XYZ file of C-alpha atoms in Angstrom:
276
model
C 39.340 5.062 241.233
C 37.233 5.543 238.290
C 36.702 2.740 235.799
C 36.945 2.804 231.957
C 34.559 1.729 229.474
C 35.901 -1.196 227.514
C 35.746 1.278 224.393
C 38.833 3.310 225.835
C 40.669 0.854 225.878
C 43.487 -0.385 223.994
C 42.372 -2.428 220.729
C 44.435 -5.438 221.486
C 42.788 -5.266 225.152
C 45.778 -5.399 227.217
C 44.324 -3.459 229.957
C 43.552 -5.412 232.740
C 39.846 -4.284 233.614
C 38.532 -5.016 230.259
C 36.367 -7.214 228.978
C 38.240 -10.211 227.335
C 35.433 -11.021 225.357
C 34.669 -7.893 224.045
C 38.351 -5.708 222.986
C 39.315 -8.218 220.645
C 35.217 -7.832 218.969
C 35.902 -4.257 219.103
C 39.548 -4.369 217.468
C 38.229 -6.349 214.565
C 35.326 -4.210 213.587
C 37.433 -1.153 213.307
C 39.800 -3.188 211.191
C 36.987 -4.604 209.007
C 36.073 -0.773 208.329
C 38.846 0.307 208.236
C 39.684 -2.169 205.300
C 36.485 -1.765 203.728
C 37.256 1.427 203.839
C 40.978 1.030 201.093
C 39.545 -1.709 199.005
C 36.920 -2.064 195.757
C 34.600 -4.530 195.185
C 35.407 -7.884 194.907
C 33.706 -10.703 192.722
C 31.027 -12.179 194.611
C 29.703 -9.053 196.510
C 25.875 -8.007 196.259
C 25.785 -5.017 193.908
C 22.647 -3.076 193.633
C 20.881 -3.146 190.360
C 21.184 0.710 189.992
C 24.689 0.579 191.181
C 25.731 -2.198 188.214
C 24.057 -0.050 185.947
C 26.033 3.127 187.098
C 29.440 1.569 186.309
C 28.248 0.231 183.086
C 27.617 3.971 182.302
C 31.098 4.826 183.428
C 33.066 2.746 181.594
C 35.366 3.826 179.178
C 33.603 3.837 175.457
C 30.670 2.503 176.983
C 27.658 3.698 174.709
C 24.078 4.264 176.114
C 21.766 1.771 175.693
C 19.417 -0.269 177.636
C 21.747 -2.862 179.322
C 21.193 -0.526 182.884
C 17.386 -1.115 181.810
C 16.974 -4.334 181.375
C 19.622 -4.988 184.215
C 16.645 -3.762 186.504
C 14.034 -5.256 184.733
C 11.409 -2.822 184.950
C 8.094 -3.715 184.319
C 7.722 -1.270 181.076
C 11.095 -3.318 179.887
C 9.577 -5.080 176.939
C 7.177 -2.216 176.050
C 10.010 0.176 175.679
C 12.062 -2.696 173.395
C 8.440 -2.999 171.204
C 8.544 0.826 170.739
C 12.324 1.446 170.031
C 13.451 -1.455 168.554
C 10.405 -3.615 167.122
C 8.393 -1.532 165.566
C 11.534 0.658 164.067
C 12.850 -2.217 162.335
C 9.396 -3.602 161.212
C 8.680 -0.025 159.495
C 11.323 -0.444 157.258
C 10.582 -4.269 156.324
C 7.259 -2.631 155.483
C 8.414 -0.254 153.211
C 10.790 -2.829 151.338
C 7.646 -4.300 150.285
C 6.286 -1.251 148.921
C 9.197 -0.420 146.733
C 9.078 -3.916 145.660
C 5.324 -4.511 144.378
C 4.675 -1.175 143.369
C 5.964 -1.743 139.661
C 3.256 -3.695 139.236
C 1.081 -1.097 139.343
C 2.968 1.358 137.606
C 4.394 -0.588 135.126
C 1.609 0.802 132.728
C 2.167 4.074 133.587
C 5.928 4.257 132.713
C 5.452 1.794 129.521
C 3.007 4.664 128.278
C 4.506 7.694 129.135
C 8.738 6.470 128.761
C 7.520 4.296 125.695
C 9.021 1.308 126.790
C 8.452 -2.609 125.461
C 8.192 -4.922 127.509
C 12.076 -6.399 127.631
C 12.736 -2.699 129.157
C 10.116 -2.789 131.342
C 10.625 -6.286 132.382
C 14.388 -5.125 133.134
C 13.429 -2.041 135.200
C 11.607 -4.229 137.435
C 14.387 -7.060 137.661
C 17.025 -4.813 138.801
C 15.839 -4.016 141.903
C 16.174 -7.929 142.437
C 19.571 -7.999 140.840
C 21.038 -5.278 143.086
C 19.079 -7.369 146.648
C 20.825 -10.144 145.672
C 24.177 -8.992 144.825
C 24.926 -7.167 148.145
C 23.640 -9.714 150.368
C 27.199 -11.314 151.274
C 28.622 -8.098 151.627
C 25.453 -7.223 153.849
C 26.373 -9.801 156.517
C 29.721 -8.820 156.924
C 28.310 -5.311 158.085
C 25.887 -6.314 160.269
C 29.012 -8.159 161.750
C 30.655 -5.232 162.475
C 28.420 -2.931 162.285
C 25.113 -4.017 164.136
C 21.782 -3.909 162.884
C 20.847 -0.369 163.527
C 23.826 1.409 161.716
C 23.688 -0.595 158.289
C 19.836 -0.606 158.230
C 19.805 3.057 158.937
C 22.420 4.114 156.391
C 20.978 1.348 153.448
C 17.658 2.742 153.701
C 19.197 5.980 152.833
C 20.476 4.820 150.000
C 17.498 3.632 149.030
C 15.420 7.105 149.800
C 17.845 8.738 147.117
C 16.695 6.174 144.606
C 13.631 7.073 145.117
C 13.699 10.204 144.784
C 15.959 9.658 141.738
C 13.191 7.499 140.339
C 10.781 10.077 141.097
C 12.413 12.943 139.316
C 13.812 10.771 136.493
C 13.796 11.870 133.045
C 15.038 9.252 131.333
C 14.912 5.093 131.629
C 18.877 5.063 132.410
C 17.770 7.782 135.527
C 14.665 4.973 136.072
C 16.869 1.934 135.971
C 19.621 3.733 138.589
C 16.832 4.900 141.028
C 15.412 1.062 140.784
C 19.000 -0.345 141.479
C 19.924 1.771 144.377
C 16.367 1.081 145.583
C 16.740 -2.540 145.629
C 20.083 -2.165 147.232
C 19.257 0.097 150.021
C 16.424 -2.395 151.594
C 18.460 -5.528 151.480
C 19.181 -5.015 155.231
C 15.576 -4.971 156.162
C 15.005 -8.161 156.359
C 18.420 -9.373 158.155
C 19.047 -6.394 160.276
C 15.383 -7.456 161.878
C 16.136 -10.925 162.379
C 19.694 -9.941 163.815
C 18.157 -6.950 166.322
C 15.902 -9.655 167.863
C 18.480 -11.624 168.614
C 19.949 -8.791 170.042
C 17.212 -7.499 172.499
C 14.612 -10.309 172.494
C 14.561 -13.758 174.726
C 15.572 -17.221 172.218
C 11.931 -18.063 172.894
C 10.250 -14.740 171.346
C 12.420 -15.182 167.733
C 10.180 -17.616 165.850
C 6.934 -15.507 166.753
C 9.173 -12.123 165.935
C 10.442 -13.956 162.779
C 6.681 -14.530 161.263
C 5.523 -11.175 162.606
C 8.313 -9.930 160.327
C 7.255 -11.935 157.350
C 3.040 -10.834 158.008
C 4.314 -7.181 158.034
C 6.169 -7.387 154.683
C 3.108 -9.208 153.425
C 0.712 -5.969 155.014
C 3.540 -4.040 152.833
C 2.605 -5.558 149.576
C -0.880 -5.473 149.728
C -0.782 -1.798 150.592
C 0.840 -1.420 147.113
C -1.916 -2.871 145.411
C -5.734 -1.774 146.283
C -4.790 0.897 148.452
C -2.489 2.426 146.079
C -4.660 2.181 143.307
C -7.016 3.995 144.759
C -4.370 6.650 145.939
C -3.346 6.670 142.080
C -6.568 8.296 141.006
C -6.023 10.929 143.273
C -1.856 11.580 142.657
C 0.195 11.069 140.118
C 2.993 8.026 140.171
C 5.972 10.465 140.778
C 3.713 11.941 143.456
C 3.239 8.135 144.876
C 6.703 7.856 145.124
C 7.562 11.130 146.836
C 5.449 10.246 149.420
C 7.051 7.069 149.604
C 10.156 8.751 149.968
C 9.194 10.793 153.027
C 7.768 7.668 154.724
C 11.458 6.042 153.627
C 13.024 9.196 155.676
C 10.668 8.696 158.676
C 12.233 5.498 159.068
C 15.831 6.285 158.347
C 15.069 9.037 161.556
C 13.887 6.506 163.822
C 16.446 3.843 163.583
C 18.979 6.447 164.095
C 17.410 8.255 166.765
C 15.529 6.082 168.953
C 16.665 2.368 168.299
C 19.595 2.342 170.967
C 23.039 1.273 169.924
C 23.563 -2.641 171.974
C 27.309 -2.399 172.668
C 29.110 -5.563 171.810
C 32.720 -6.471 171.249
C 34.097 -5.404 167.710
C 37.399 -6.927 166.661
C 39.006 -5.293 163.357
C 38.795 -8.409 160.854
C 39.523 -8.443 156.867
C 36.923 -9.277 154.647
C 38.689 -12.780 153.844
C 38.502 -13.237 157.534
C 34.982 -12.589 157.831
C 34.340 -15.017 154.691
C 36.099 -17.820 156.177
């Protein structure tokens, strides 16, 4: 009579030459697999790094970021965050600075060549203050629902066609417009900064990212004083300011292609809701 290895047996090991100890091991393990086998996940099971960052990818209206990244936490992490998020948003800080001191220095010019006194003048450079200031509540209720990368992006357009308006301008209403929009199109530079490193950056980084931020607007307004001086005996002012124009659109490009988009929950609010 031949004899049967337990494993032939019957799961609940009712045969009577098997091994009591070791049917009913058996019996559970294919059960176990065979469970495993019908059912997801549960809370509380080990995921793999590269596995969480998979399903964040598949989720529905999920946009691409560096969540999966920073999941992993590479070594190159904070590099790649200094590259495409940093240094993006301290660019355009920069450049408000530029657009903002540079009147000084051609004040002269335009007095002599749009014959202006000095209440005009004075005006032309006030307005870019007047339009900063003015959009500034409206400014944090669209980096509320916007997100820093958006409204910076699209302001500093804005601000690009002033320039280029002021540039081209014929006239002191064209002059006074181009200023305006100017002023109005880098009052996210500042706040959309201080909101992305919230956004990407550890609590304990912000205060040193905060005064990096204000010594790069500072390296913005000295560069609109010696250095473009000297660059003034080479160019004209409209020339000046078409170069500061292209540097505006070099900026505009890199927020909106390689600052990633940090998904967050929106919820559709009114504008009295977001005031109160």
């Amino acid at each position: 009579m031949s004899q049967r290895h337990p494993r032939h047996l019957d799961p609940a090991g009712g045969s009577g030459d098997a091994d009591p100890r070791e049917a009913p091991g058996a019996a559970f393990g294919r059960g176990a697999r065979a469970h495993g086998a019908t059912r997801g996940p549960r809370r509380g099971d080990p995921v793999r790094g590269v596995a969480a960052g998979a399903h964040l990818r598949q989720r529905a209206h999920h946009q691409p970021d560096l969540e999966p990244l920073l999941h992993r936490r590479p070594r190159n992490a904070e590099g790649l965050i200094l590259l495409r998020v940093t240094l993006p948003f301290l660019a355009g800080y920069f450049l408000s600075y530029n657009y903002r001191a540079v009147n000084a220095l051609l004040g002269p010019l335009l007095a002599e060549e749009f014959a202006l006194s000095a209440a005009e003048l004075g005006f032309l450079t006030s307005v870019y203050f007047l339009a900063f200031g003015a959009f500034q509540i409206p400014l944090g209720v669209l980096l509320d629902r916007f997100g820093p990368r958006r409204v910076n992006a699209s302001l500093l357009l804005v601000a690009a066609c002033g320039a280029l308006l002021f540039a081209t301008g014929q006239s002191y209403a064209q002059l006074v417009t181009g200023r305006a929009l100017i002023g109005l199109g880098v009052s996210g530079c500042l706040m959309a900064s201080f909101q992305a490193w919230v956004l990407w950056h550890p609590p304990e980084r912000i205060a040193m990212l905060n005064g990096i931020a204000f010594a790069t607007g500072g390296l913005g307004a000295i560069s609109a004083s010696v250095p473009l001086e000297l660059l003034l005996r080479l160019l004209g002012w409209r020339d000046i300011f078409l170069i500061l124009v292209g540097f505006n659109f070099a900026v505009v490009a890199l927020l909106a292609a390689v600052v990633p988009e940090r998904a967050q929950t929106r919820r559709g609010e009114s504008l009295a809701e977001s005031l109160a």
